[in-house]
Amino acid sequence: MLQHKSSIPSEGSSLAISIIVINAVFLTLSAIALGLRVWSRSLMKLSLCFNDYAALLTWPFAAGVAADSIDIFHGGLEETEQSLNSESPGQSPSLLKGFLIADFLWIIANTLIKLSILHLFTRIFTKPEFRRLVFAVMALVISLMIGVLLILLLICRPFAKFWHPTLRGTCGNTITAILVISIINMCIDIIMISLPLPFLLWLRIPLKQKLGLIIIFGLGTVICIVSILRIVTAARFNSNDHITSIANIHIWTTLEPFLAIINACIPVILPALKRITGLGNQKPSQNGHINSFLRLRAERGNTSNVNWFEDSFPLTDIDVMENDIDVTSMPISMLHNAEALSSKIKVGSTPVVDARKDWTVVSST
C-alpha cells in the first residue's frame, strides 16, 4: 500500500528554511553595504583606515557563522537531531564541532565590528574626554572577547569532551554561559549607542538634521533588540526540545554581526548612494549651506568648531550661521585647500561659508 507523503513542511523544516533564508539575505545585504562603503571612500579620494578594514574583516567571520549554521540545519531539525543521537562514527562529533566553531567565529566577528564602530566615533568626535571614554569601551570589548575565548576553551575538560560527550571528564553549563555572555554583550551595545548622543544633542544645526543624525547613530538599537531576543531565547531553553531551542539561538547569533556591519556602514555610504541616485550631480545651494564632508566637534560651551571630516561622515547642507563661524575675522591661514584646486570659498556681506567640495574649514579657537 502506497503512503502519501505530505508536501506541507514540518515545523522543524520550516525553521531550518528560515535559518537558510535569513542568513542568505543578510549575508548579501551586508556585502552590499561594505561595497558601498569602499566605493564611497574611493569617490571621496580617501584611503581606507582601521574602521574600514575592521568592518571588511568582520564579513568573512560572520559569513563563516552563517555557513556553519546552514550546514548544521540545512536538512531540517529532525535530521540534525538524528545525527546528534546517531551512533555512526564521527557524525555527532562533526555537528558538535560545528557549534563550537560557530561560537569562535561569532565572538571574533562581534569584536571586530564593535571596534570598527568605536574607531569611527573617535574620528568624528575628537574631544579628548570622549576619546578616552571610547578607548575604555574598546578595552571592554576586547576583554569580553578574551573572556569568551577562555570559556569556549575551558568549559569542557578535556577540551575534546565538547564534541565527544562520552569521554570521561566534565563540562560546564553552556546555556548559562550563553546567557552571561549575551547580557554583557547587550550592555556594551547600550553603552555604544549612548556614547555619541550627548555630543549630537549639542550640535548647533537645524533640528531636522540633528534628528537625522541621532537616528543614524541610534540604529544600533536594532542590534540591542537582537541581543535581547537571544537572551530571552536562551532563558527559555527547552531541554525536551533542545534542537529547536539551539536553532532559535543560532538565528539571533548569526543575525547580529550582519546587522552590525550594515549599521557600521550607514554613516559613510552617502557618497555612493548619491552617485547611484544622481543626487550627487546637483549643484550646491546658494543660501550659505556647506555641501561637503565636515566634522563638527560639539563641545560644551563652544559648539562652533567645524573641521574637515577626513573620515567621510556626511553632514550635508548644514547651515552655518553668523554666530557659529565669523569668517570675516578668520585668518586666511586657517582656510586650507585640502585636495581639489577647483574648490572655492565665497564670502558675501553676510559671514557665510560655501565650501564647494574639499576645503578644510577650521574655527579660530
PDB file of N, CA and C in Angstrom, residues 211-244:
ATOM      1  N   LEU A 211      18.008  65.457  14.226  1.00  0.00           N
ATOM      2  CA  LEU A 211      17.236  64.230  14.421  1.00  0.00           C
ATOM      3  C   LEU A 211      17.701  63.138  13.462  1.00  0.00           C
ATOM      4  N   GLY A 212      18.046  63.536  12.234  1.00  0.00           N
ATOM      5  CA  GLY A 212      18.543  62.564  11.274  1.00  0.00           C
ATOM      6  C   GLY A 212      19.820  61.899  11.748  1.00  0.00           C
ATOM      7  N   LEU A 213      20.736  62.693  12.317  1.00  0.00           N
ATOM      8  CA  LEU A 213      21.991  62.135  12.831  1.00  0.00           C
ATOM      9  C   LEU A 213      21.743  61.231  14.027  1.00  0.00           C
ATOM     10  N   ILE A 214      20.822  61.635  14.891  1.00  0.00           N
ATOM     11  CA  ILE A 214      20.502  60.810  16.060  1.00  0.00           C
ATOM     12  C   ILE A 214      19.925  59.470  15.617  1.00  0.00           C
ATOM     13  N   ILE A 215      19.087  59.488  14.582  1.00  0.00           N
ATOM     14  CA  ILE A 215      18.513  58.237  14.074  1.00  0.00           C
ATOM     15  C   ILE A 215      19.611  57.347  13.503  1.00  0.00           C
ATOM     16  N   ILE A 216      20.527  57.946  12.714  1.00  0.00           N
ATOM     17  CA  ILE A 216      21.608  57.167  12.100  1.00  0.00           C
ATOM     18  C   ILE A 216      22.469  56.503  13.163  1.00  0.00           C
ATOM     19  N   PHE A 217      22.877  57.292  14.166  1.00  0.00           N
ATOM     20  CA  PHE A 217      23.726  56.731  15.212  1.00  0.00           C
ATOM     21  C   PHE A 217      22.939  55.863  16.187  1.00  0.00           C
ATOM     22  N   GLY A 218      21.621  55.996  16.168  1.00  0.00           N
ATOM     23  CA  GLY A 218      20.804  55.201  17.072  1.00  0.00           C
ATOM     24  C   GLY A 218      20.300  53.905  16.478  1.00  0.00           C
ATOM     25  N   LEU A 219      20.720  53.608  15.232  1.00  0.00           N
ATOM     26  CA  LEU A 219      20.278  52.372  14.594  1.00  0.00           C
ATOM     27  C   LEU A 219      20.811  51.129  15.303  1.00  0.00           C
ATOM     28  N   GLY A 220      21.834  51.335  16.130  1.00  0.00           N
ATOM     29  CA  GLY A 220      22.348  50.211  16.908  1.00  0.00           C
ATOM     30  C   GLY A 220      21.318  49.640  17.868  1.00  0.00           C
ATOM     31  N   THR A 221      20.221  50.383  18.075  1.00  0.00           N
ATOM     32  CA  THR A 221      19.137  49.877  18.920  1.00  0.00           C
ATOM     33  C   THR A 221      18.598  48.555  18.373  1.00  0.00           C
ATOM     34  N   VAL A 222      18.598  48.410  17.047  1.00  0.00           N
ATOM     35  CA  VAL A 222      18.127  47.163  16.430  1.00  0.00           C
ATOM     36  C   VAL A 222      19.004  45.994  16.881  1.00  0.00           C
ATOM     37  N   ILE A 223      20.310  46.238  16.976  1.00  0.00           N
ATOM     38  CA  ILE A 223      21.228  45.185  17.425  1.00  0.00           C
ATOM     39  C   ILE A 223      20.953  44.830  18.877  1.00  0.00           C
ATOM     40  N   CYS A 224      20.643  45.850  19.681  1.00  0.00           N
ATOM     41  CA  CYS A 224      20.292  45.584  21.083  1.00  0.00           C
ATOM     42  C   CYS A 224      19.044  44.706  21.175  1.00  0.00           C
ATOM     43  N   ILE A 225      18.073  44.965  20.307  1.00  0.00           N
ATOM     44  CA  ILE A 225      16.855  44.159  20.306  1.00  0.00           C
ATOM     45  C   ILE A 225      17.180  42.707  19.972  1.00  0.00           C
ATOM     46  N   VAL A 226      18.076  42.499  18.999  1.00  0.00           N
ATOM     47  CA  VAL A 226      18.501  41.144  18.648  1.00  0.00           C
ATOM     48  C   VAL A 226      19.181  40.469  19.844  1.00  0.00           C
ATOM     49  N   SER A 227      20.033  41.229  20.555  1.00  0.00           N
ATOM     50  CA  SER A 227      20.704  40.673  21.737  1.00  0.00           C
ATOM     51  C   SER A 227      19.693  40.278  22.810  1.00  0.00           C
ATOM     52  N   ILE A 228      18.671  41.117  22.981  1.00  0.00           N
ATOM     53  CA  ILE A 228      17.633  40.814  23.971  1.00  0.00           C
ATOM     54  C   ILE A 228      16.878  39.546  23.575  1.00  0.00           C
ATOM     55  N   LEU A 229      16.563  39.420  22.293  1.00  0.00           N
ATOM     56  CA  LEU A 229      15.848  38.229  21.824  1.00  0.00           C
ATOM     57  C   LEU A 229      16.677  36.966  22.026  1.00  0.00           C
ATOM     58  N   ARG A 230      18.007  37.080  21.844  1.00  0.00           N
ATOM     59  CA  ARG A 230      18.857  35.909  22.083  1.00  0.00           C
ATOM     60  C   ARG A 230      18.867  35.548  23.569  1.00  0.00           C
ATOM     61  N   ILE A 231      18.886  36.568  24.427  1.00  0.00           N
ATOM     62  CA  ILE A 231      18.850  36.318  25.870  1.00  0.00           C
ATOM     63  C   ILE A 231      17.549  35.627  26.260  1.00  0.00           C
ATOM     64  N   VAL A 232      16.428  36.141  25.732  1.00  0.00           N
ATOM     65  CA  VAL A 232      15.122  35.553  26.045  1.00  0.00           C
ATOM     66  C   VAL A 232      15.059  34.113  25.545  1.00  0.00           C
ATOM     67  N   THR A 233      15.567  33.882  24.334  1.00  0.00           N
ATOM     68  CA  THR A 233      15.551  32.531  23.764  1.00  0.00           C
ATOM     69  C   THR A 233      16.386  31.569  24.591  1.00  0.00           C
ATOM     70  N   ALA A 234      17.560  32.028  25.020  1.00  0.00           N
ATOM     71  CA  ALA A 234      18.422  31.176  25.844  1.00  0.00           C
ATOM     72  C   ALA A 234      17.791  30.907  27.209  1.00  0.00           C
ATOM     73  N   ALA A 235      17.135  31.939  27.766  1.00  0.00           N
ATOM     74  CA  ALA A 235      16.500  31.765  29.081  1.00  0.00           C
ATOM     75  C   ALA A 235      15.337  30.783  29.024  1.00  0.00           C
ATOM     76  N   ARG A 236      14.694  30.671  27.847  1.00  0.00           N
ATOM     77  CA  ARG A 236      13.561  29.751  27.678  1.00  0.00           C
ATOM     78  C   ARG A 236      13.996  28.412  27.077  1.00  0.00           C
ATOM     79  N   PHE A 237      15.260  28.098  27.185  1.00  0.00           N
ATOM     80  CA  PHE A 237      15.789  26.862  26.606  1.00  0.00           C
ATOM     81  C   PHE A 237      15.004  25.664  27.112  1.00  0.00           C
ATOM     82  N   ASN A 238      14.531  24.856  26.152  1.00  0.00           N
ATOM     83  CA  ASN A 238      13.714  23.676  26.477  1.00  0.00           C
ATOM     84  C   ASN A 238      14.573  22.426  26.292  1.00  0.00           C
ATOM     85  N   SER A 239      14.924  21.811  27.399  1.00  0.00           N
ATOM     86  CA  SER A 239      15.780  20.621  27.323  1.00  0.00           C
ATOM     87  C   SER A 239      15.079  19.447  26.652  1.00  0.00           C
ATOM     88  N   ASN A 240      13.734  19.473  26.629  1.00  0.00           N
ATOM     89  CA  ASN A 240      12.991  18.393  25.966  1.00  0.00           C
ATOM     90  C   ASN A 240      12.947  18.572  24.446  1.00  0.00           C
ATOM     91  N   ASP A 241      13.244  19.783  23.984  1.00  0.00           N
ATOM     92  CA  ASP A 241      13.291  20.066  22.546  1.00  0.00           C
ATOM     93  C   ASP A 241      14.505  20.952  22.285  1.00  0.00           C
ATOM     94  N   HIS A 242      15.674  20.422  22.661  1.00  0.00           N
ATOM     95  CA  HIS A 242      16.880  21.244  22.674  1.00  0.00           C
ATOM     96  C   HIS A 242      17.318  21.657  21.272  1.00  0.00           C
ATOM     97  N   ILE A 243      17.035  20.872  20.230  1.00  0.00           N
ATOM     98  CA  ILE A 243      17.445  21.228  18.875  1.00  0.00           C
ATOM     99  C   ILE A 243      16.711  22.484  18.402  1.00  0.00           C
ATOM    100  N   THR A 244      15.414  22.548  18.668  1.00  0.00           N
ATOM    101  CA  THR A 244      14.649  23.748  18.300  1.00  0.00           C
ATOM    102  C   THR A 244      15.167  24.973  19.046  1.00  0.00           C
TER     103      THR A 244
END
